[in-house]
Coordinates of C-alpha atoms in Angstrom, one line a residue:
Chain V
X1 CA 0.3 -0.2 0.2
X2 CA 1.4 3.5 -1.0
X3 CA 2.3 5.4 1.8
X4 CA 0.1 8.5 0.3
X5 CA -3.2 6.4 0.7
X6 CA -3.7 6.0 4.4
X7 CA -3.8 9.6 5.3
X8 CA -6.4 10.1 2.8
X9 CA -8.4 7.3 4.0
X10 CA -8.0 8.4 7.5
X11 CA -9.1 11.9 6.5
X12 CA -12.1 10.6 5.1
X13 CA -12.9 8.5 8.0
X14 CA -12.9 11.8 10.1
X15 CA -14.9 13.6 7.5
X16 CA -17.6 10.4 8.3
X17 CA -17.0 10.8 12.2
X18 CA -17.7 14.4 12.2
X19 CA -21.0 14.2 10.3
X20 CA -22.2 11.7 12.5
X21 CA -21.4 13.9 15.3
X22 CA -22.9 16.9 14.0
X23 CA -26.1 14.5 13.6
X24 CA -25.9 13.6 17.2
X25 CA -25.6 17.4 17.8
X26 CA -29.0 18.0 16.1
X27 CA -30.8 15.5 18.1
X28 CA -30.4 18.1 21.3
X29 CA -30.2 15.9 24.3
X30 CA -26.8 15.9 24.9
X31 CA -27.7 16.0 28.2
X32 CA -28.2 12.1 27.8
X33 CA -25.7 10.1 29.4
X34 CA -25.0 7.4 26.7
X35 CA -25.0 10.4 23.5
X36 CA -22.5 12.0 25.8
X37 CA -20.1 9.3 26.4
X38 CA -20.4 8.3 22.8
X39 CA -19.6 11.9 22.0
X40 CA -16.5 11.8 24.2
X41 CA -15.5 8.4 22.6
X42 CA -15.7 10.1 18.9
X43 CA -13.7 13.0 20.5
X44 CA -11.0 10.7 21.6
X45 CA -11.1 8.9 18.3
X46 CA -9.9 11.9 16.7
X47 CA -6.6 12.4 18.3
X48 CA -5.9 8.6 17.7
X49 CA -6.5 8.9 14.1
X50 CA -4.5 12.0 14.0
X51 CA -1.3 10.2 15.6
X52 CA -1.7 7.2 13.4
X53 CA -1.7 9.4 10.0
X54 CA 1.5 10.6 11.7
X55 CA 3.6 7.8 12.3
X56 CA 6.9 8.4 10.7
X57 CA 8.7 5.4 8.7
X58 CA 10.4 2.6 10.7
X59 CA 13.9 3.6 9.5
X60 CA 13.3 7.6 10.2
X61 CA 12.4 6.4 13.7
X62 CA 15.5 4.3 13.8
X63 CA 17.8 7.1 12.7
X64 CA 16.2 9.7 14.9
X65 CA 16.3 7.4 18.0
X66 CA 20.1 6.9 17.2
X67 CA 20.8 10.5 16.6
X68 CA 18.9 11.1 20.2
X69 CA 21.1 8.7 22.1
X70 CA 24.4 9.6 20.2
X71 CA 24.0 13.4 21.2
X72 CA 22.7 12.5 25.0
X73 CA 25.2 10.1 25.7
X74 CA 28.3 12.4 24.5
X75 CA 27.0 15.3 25.9
X76 CA 26.3 14.3 29.3
X77 CA 29.6 12.4 29.4
X78 CA 31.2 15.6 28.6
X79 CA 29.2 17.3 30.9
X80 CA 30.3 14.9 33.8
X81 CA 34.0 15.2 32.6
X82 CA 33.7 18.9 33.2
X83 CA 32.3 18.4 36.4
X84 CA 35.1 16.6 37.4
X85 CA 33.5 13.2 38.1
X86 CA 36.0 9.9 37.7
X87 CA 35.3 7.1 35.8
X88 CA 32.5 5.3 37.6
X89 CA 30.9 8.5 38.2
X90 CA 30.5 9.2 34.3
X91 CA 29.0 5.9 33.6
X92 CA 26.4 6.7 36.3
X93 CA 25.8 10.1 35.1
X94 CA 25.6 8.9 31.6
X95 CA 23.4 6.1 32.5
X96 CA 20.8 8.2 34.2
X97 CA 20.5 10.6 31.2
X98 CA 19.9 7.7 29.0
X99 CA 17.2 6.4 31.1
X100 CA 15.6 9.8 31.3
X101 CA 15.9 10.0 27.4
X102 CA 14.3 7.0 27.0
X103 CA 11.5 7.7 29.9
X104 CA 10.7 10.9 27.6
X105 CA 10.4 9.1 24.1
X106 CA 7.0 7.7 24.1
X107 CA 5.7 11.3 25.0
X108 CA 7.8 13.2 22.6
X109 CA 7.0 10.5 19.9
X110 CA 3.4 11.1 20.5
X111 CA 3.9 15.1 20.3
X112 CA 5.7 14.3 17.1
X113 CA 3.2 12.2 15.3
X114 CA 0.6 14.2 16.3
X115 CA 1.8 17.4 14.6
X116 CA 3.1 15.5 11.3
X117 CA -0.6 13.8 11.3
X118 CA -2.0 17.0 11.4
X119 CA -0.5 18.3 8.8
X120 CA -0.7 15.0 6.6
X121 CA -4.4 14.8 7.2
X122 CA -4.6 18.4 6.3
X123 CA -2.8 18.0 3.1
X124 CA -4.8 15.2 1.9
X125 CA -8.2 16.2 3.0
X126 CA -7.5 19.7 1.1
X127 CA -7.6 17.8 -2.6
X128 CA -11.3 16.0 -2.1
X129 CA -12.6 18.8 0.0
X130 CA -14.7 20.3 -2.2
X131 CA -16.4 17.1 -3.7
X132 CA -17.1 15.6 -0.3
X133 CA -18.3 18.8 1.0
X134 CA -22.1 17.9 1.8
X135 CA -24.3 18.9 -1.3
X136 CA -26.7 21.2 0.4
X137 CA -27.5 21.2 4.1
X138 CA -31.2 19.7 4.2
X139 CA -33.8 22.6 4.8
X140 CA -34.3 23.4 7.9
X141 CA -38.1 22.7 7.6
X142 CA -37.5 19.0 7.9
X143 CA -37.6 18.2 11.7
X144 CA -36.4 14.7 11.7
X145 CA -37.4 12.4 14.5
X146 CA -34.6 12.1 17.0
X147 CA -34.8 8.4 16.7
X148 CA -34.0 8.6 13.2
X149 CA -31.3 10.6 13.1
X150 CA -29.3 8.8 15.9
X151 CA -30.0 5.8 13.9
X152 CA -28.4 7.5 10.7
X153 CA -26.0 8.6 12.8
X154 CA -24.8 5.1 13.9
X155 CA -24.8 4.1 10.4
X156 CA -22.6 6.5 9.2
X157 CA -20.5 5.9 12.3
X158 CA -20.5 2.1 11.0
X159 CA -19.6 3.1 7.3
X160 CA -16.6 5.2 9.1
X161 CA -15.7 1.4 10.8
X162 CA -15.7 -0.3 7.6
X163 CA -13.3 2.3 5.8
X164 CA -11.4 2.5 8.9
X165 CA -11.0 -1.6 9.0
X166 CA -10.1 -2.1 5.4
X167 CA -7.5 0.5 5.9
X168 CA -5.9 -1.4 8.8
X169 CA -6.2 -4.8 6.6
X170 CA -4.4 -3.2 3.7
X171 CA -1.7 -2.1 6.0
X172 CA -1.1 -5.1 7.5
X173 CA -0.8 -7.0 3.9
X174 CA -2.9 -10.1 2.8
X175 CA -0.8 -12.7 4.3
X176 CA -1.6 -11.5 7.5
X177 CA -5.2 -11.9 7.1
X178 CA -5.7 -14.9 9.7
X179 CA -6.8 -14.3 13.4
X180 CA -2.8 -14.8 14.5
X181 CA -1.3 -12.8 12.0
X182 CA -3.6 -9.7 12.9
X183 CA -3.2 -10.4 16.4
X184 CA 0.4 -9.9 15.5
X185 CA 0.0 -6.8 13.5
X186 CA -2.2 -5.1 16.0
X187 CA 0.8 -5.9 18.6
X188 CA 3.9 -4.9 16.8
X189 CA 3.2 -2.4 14.3
X190 CA 2.6 0.8 15.6
X191 CA 0.3 2.1 12.9
X192 CA -2.0 -0.8 13.5
X193 CA -2.0 -0.7 16.7
X194 CA -3.6 2.8 16.9
X195 CA -6.1 2.0 14.1
X196 CA -7.1 -0.8 16.2
X197 CA -7.5 1.6 19.1
X198 CA -9.6 4.2 16.3
X199 CA -11.5 1.2 15.6
X200 CA -12.3 0.4 19.6
X201 CA -13.5 3.8 20.3
X202 CA -15.7 3.7 17.1
X203 CA -17.4 0.3 18.1
X204 CA -17.8 1.8 21.7
X205 CA -19.6 5.0 20.3
X206 CA -21.6 2.9 18.4
X207 CA -22.7 0.5 21.0
X208 CA -23.5 3.5 23.3
X209 CA -25.8 5.0 20.8
X210 CA -27.4 1.7 20.3
X211 CA -27.9 1.5 24.2
X212 CA -29.2 4.9 24.2
X213 CA -31.8 3.8 21.4
X214 CA -32.7 0.8 23.1
X215 CA -33.4 2.8 26.3
X216 CA -35.8 4.8 24.5
X217 CA -37.7 1.8 23.1
X218 CA -38.0 0.5 26.3
X219 CA -39.3 3.8 27.9
X220 CA -42.0 4.1 24.9
X221 CA -43.5 0.8 25.4
Chain M
X1 CA -0.5 -15.1 25.6
X2 CA 0.4 -18.5 27.8
X3 CA -0.4 -16.7 31.1
X4 CA -3.4 -15.1 29.9
X5 CA -4.7 -18.3 29.3
X6 CA -5.1 -19.3 32.6
X7 CA -8.5 -19.4 33.8
X8 CA -9.8 -18.6 37.5
X9 CA -7.2 -20.5 39.9
X10 CA -7.4 -20.2 43.2
X11 CA -4.0 -21.3 43.9
X12 CA -2.2 -18.8 41.2
X13 CA -0.5 -17.0 43.9
X14 CA -2.0 -13.4 43.2
X15 CA -3.0 -12.5 46.7
X16 CA -3.3 -9.1 45.2
X17 CA -3.6 -8.4 41.6
X18 CA -1.8 -6.0 40.3
X19 CA -3.8 -3.3 37.8
X20 CA -1.2 -3.5 35.7
X21 CA -1.5 -7.5 35.4
X22 CA -5.5 -6.9 35.0
X23 CA -4.8 -4.7 32.3
X24 CA -2.4 -6.9 30.5
X25 CA -4.7 -9.8 30.5
X26 CA -8.0 -7.6 29.2
X27 CA -5.6 -6.5 26.7
X28 CA -4.5 -9.9 25.6
X29 CA -8.5 -10.8 25.5
X30 CA -9.7 -7.8 23.7
X31 CA -6.5 -7.8 21.0
X32 CA -7.4 -11.7 20.2
X33 CA -11.1 -10.6 19.9
X34 CA -10.4 -7.9 17.7
X35 CA -8.2 -9.8 15.7
X36 CA -11.0 -12.5 15.0
X37 CA -13.3 -9.9 14.3
X38 CA -10.9 -8.2 11.5
X39 CA -10.5 -11.8 10.2
X40 CA -13.9 -12.4 10.3
X41 CA -13.6 -15.4 11.9
X42 CA -15.9 -14.6 15.1
X43 CA -17.2 -11.3 13.7
X44 CA -18.9 -9.4 16.9
X45 CA -17.9 -5.8 17.6
X46 CA -19.9 -5.3 20.6
X47 CA -18.3 -7.4 23.2
X48 CA -14.8 -6.4 22.8
X49 CA -16.1 -2.7 22.6
X50 CA -17.7 -3.3 26.2
X51 CA -14.4 -5.1 27.7
X52 CA -12.5 -2.2 26.0
X53 CA -14.6 0.3 28.1
X54 CA -14.0 -2.2 31.5
X55 CA -9.6 -1.9 30.6
X56 CA -10.2 2.1 30.2
X57 CA -11.6 2.2 33.4
X58 CA -9.2 -0.3 34.8
X59 CA -6.6 2.2 33.3
X60 CA -7.9 5.1 34.9
X61 CA -7.9 3.5 38.4
X62 CA -4.3 2.5 37.5
X63 CA -3.8 6.3 37.0
X64 CA -3.0 6.3 33.5
X65 CA -5.2 8.0 31.7
X66 CA -3.2 8.5 28.4
X67 CA -1.0 6.9 26.3
X68 CA -0.9 3.7 24.8
X69 CA -0.9 1.8 27.8
X70 CA 1.3 -1.1 28.7
X71 CA 4.1 -2.2 26.5
X72 CA 2.6 -4.0 23.5
X73 CA 5.0 -6.5 22.8
X74 CA 6.9 -7.4 26.1
X75 CA 8.0 -11.1 25.0
X76 CA 10.3 -9.2 22.4
X77 CA 10.8 -6.0 23.7
X78 CA 12.1 -6.9 27.4
X79 CA 14.6 -9.4 26.2
X80 CA 15.8 -7.0 23.3
X81 CA 16.2 -4.5 26.0
X82 CA 18.3 -6.9 28.0
X83 CA 20.3 -7.8 25.3
X84 CA 21.4 -4.6 24.4
X85 CA 22.3 -3.2 27.8
X86 CA 24.4 -6.5 28.3
X87 CA 26.4 -5.7 25.0
X88 CA 27.0 -2.2 25.8
X89 CA 28.3 -3.1 29.3
X90 CA 30.5 -5.7 28.2
X91 CA 31.9 -3.2 25.5
X92 CA 32.4 -0.9 27.9
X93 CA 33.9 -3.4 30.4
X94 CA 36.2 -4.8 27.6
X95 CA 37.5 -1.3 26.3
X96 CA 38.1 -0.5 29.7
X97 CA 39.7 3.0 30.6
X98 CA 38.9 5.2 27.6
X99 CA 35.4 4.2 27.6
X100 CA 34.4 7.0 29.8
X101 CA 35.5 9.6 27.3
X102 CA 32.4 11.0 25.6
X103 CA 33.3 10.1 21.8
X104 CA 33.5 6.1 22.9
X105 CA 30.8 6.0 25.2
X106 CA 28.3 7.4 22.7
X107 CA 29.4 5.0 19.8
X108 CA 29.1 1.9 22.6
X109 CA 25.8 3.4 23.7
X110 CA 24.4 3.4 19.8
X111 CA 26.0 0.2 19.4
X112 CA 23.8 -1.4 22.5
X113 CA 20.9 0.4 20.8
X114 CA 21.5 -1.5 17.1
X115 CA 22.0 -4.5 19.4
X116 CA 18.8 -4.3 21.1
X117 CA 16.9 -3.5 17.7
X118 CA 18.4 -6.5 16.1
X119 CA 17.4 -8.7 18.8
X120 CA 13.7 -7.3 18.5
X121 CA 13.3 -7.6 15.1
X122 CA 14.9 -11.4 15.2
X123 CA 12.4 -12.1 18.0
X124 CA 9.5 -10.9 16.3
X125 CA 10.6 -13.2 13.3
X126 CA 10.7 -16.2 15.7
X127 CA 7.0 -15.3 17.2
X128 CA 5.8 -15.4 13.5
X129 CA 6.4 -18.8 13.1
X130 CA 5.7 -19.9 16.8
X131 CA 2.4 -17.6 17.5
X132 CA -0.2 -19.6 15.4
X133 CA -2.7 -20.0 18.5
X134 CA -6.3 -20.2 17.0
X135 CA -8.3 -22.2 19.5
X136 CA -11.7 -21.5 20.9
X137 CA -11.6 -17.5 21.3
X138 CA -11.0 -16.6 25.0
X139 CA -13.6 -14.0 24.8
X140 CA -16.4 -16.7 25.0
X141 CA -15.2 -18.2 28.1
X142 CA -17.4 -17.8 31.0
X143 CA -14.7 -18.6 33.7
X144 CA -12.5 -15.9 32.6
X145 CA -15.3 -13.2 33.0
X146 CA -15.4 -14.7 36.5
X147 CA -11.5 -14.6 37.1
X148 CA -11.5 -10.9 36.0
X149 CA -14.5 -9.9 38.4
X150 CA -12.8 -11.5 41.4
X151 CA -9.6 -9.8 40.7
X152 CA -11.1 -6.9 40.3
X153 CA -13.4 -6.8 43.2
X154 CA -10.5 -7.6 45.1
X155 CA -8.7 -4.4 44.3
X156 CA -11.8 -2.5 44.8
X157 CA -12.1 -3.8 48.3
X158 CA -8.4 -2.8 48.5
X159 CA -9.0 0.4 47.6
X160 CA -12.3 1.2 49.4
X161 CA -10.6 0.3 52.6
X162 CA -7.2 2.1 52.2
X163 CA -6.0 5.3 53.9
X164 CA -5.4 7.8 51.1
X165 CA -8.4 8.9 49.3
X166 CA -7.0 9.4 46.4
X167 CA -6.9 5.5 46.5
X168 CA -10.1 5.2 47.9
X169 CA -11.5 7.3 44.8
X170 CA -10.1 4.5 42.7
X171 CA -12.8 2.0 43.3
X172 CA -15.3 4.0 41.8
X173 CA -13.3 3.5 38.4
X174 CA -13.2 -0.2 39.7
X175 CA -17.0 -0.3 40.3
X176 CA -17.4 1.2 36.3
X177 CA -15.3 -1.5 35.1
X178 CA -16.8 -4.2 36.8
X179 CA -20.3 -2.8 35.7
X180 CA -18.7 -3.1 32.1
X181 CA -17.6 -6.3 32.2
X182 CA -21.0 -7.7 33.4
X183 CA -22.3 -5.6 30.4
X184 CA -19.8 -7.5 28.3
X185 CA -20.5 -10.8 29.6
X186 CA -24.4 -10.1 28.9
X187 CA -23.9 -10.2 25.3
X188 CA -22.5 -13.7 25.4
X189 CA -24.7 -16.3 24.1
X190 CA -25.8 -18.5 26.8
X191 CA -24.9 -21.7 27.9

């Protein structure tokens, strides 16, 4: 799969999710606990998708970590020497610096991936934006039944899920379309791990909406 | 995977189950169910989502609200790190005194890093051959839900009687986790 296609696909997923959120907002009972938690899931989903789009290629990551290690170790050893430590002291100082660096690495990675992902998504969303814009907002005269709107929102979210999962499967490659293969891919591939998390959030939002609809049906009876 | 395949075992020696261990085992079950759903082996999008909510609450109780959670691939990453540290240490010991100068030390550290990365890649390649478990889905196992419930309840009871107020507040998160666990189990086909 080409590197270009994933951000475009994720941008489409985000557009669908945004439409779903808007439809949920139209209903207007944001006070409902299930709707509120569905919206919370979808909001979290956005950050995860952005990160997934921004994961750098493995060689770039290896090069960056190598550079960081080299610079941190050389710098901290020079600093320890300047402070007048002897052999063991230099090693201990450097070891502490390396530990701090590796502890900060996931945090820094998340920040960088978020930034890169936002840029990539913006670039790939800019091209088809005029095409995917909703043709015309339905006239304000049409007042839909809130349940119908919610059902449509959950439909839309499920369509977003189909796109998301197929993007993840394409990323995993056809050789891995078995249960153990996908399990391993979710564990080891940083992009697929994030996509799996996003898929989980999407399923949770749909589940919350369905529970809300089920409760309403129960109340109506 | 092997450890998480243990069902309810009163003699597991887990007098105080750690939230990290619960989180990890829930994660194993969820990842398995999700990969089965993606592979259309056992299509079901509700149960793993609810278990995911339970895991979210357990994680909140553990105080890690953000982040990707525990190390995803411990079986490869922990040995890889150990090998890298060992190689770097052995090289530094073999080089002796000049190893404490900045440039040689930085080179040794980079060598250790690369050894760790290569070891992780090699271990993952070996796992690819070995990890072919495709038996019954652990998410369908009622005993496993009982085990999770027992462990989370133990932690919640611990937290409720704790001195610190922050620890007592985590009991609420754990109760939400129990609710979601029960909601997940209610979707299972009855036996």
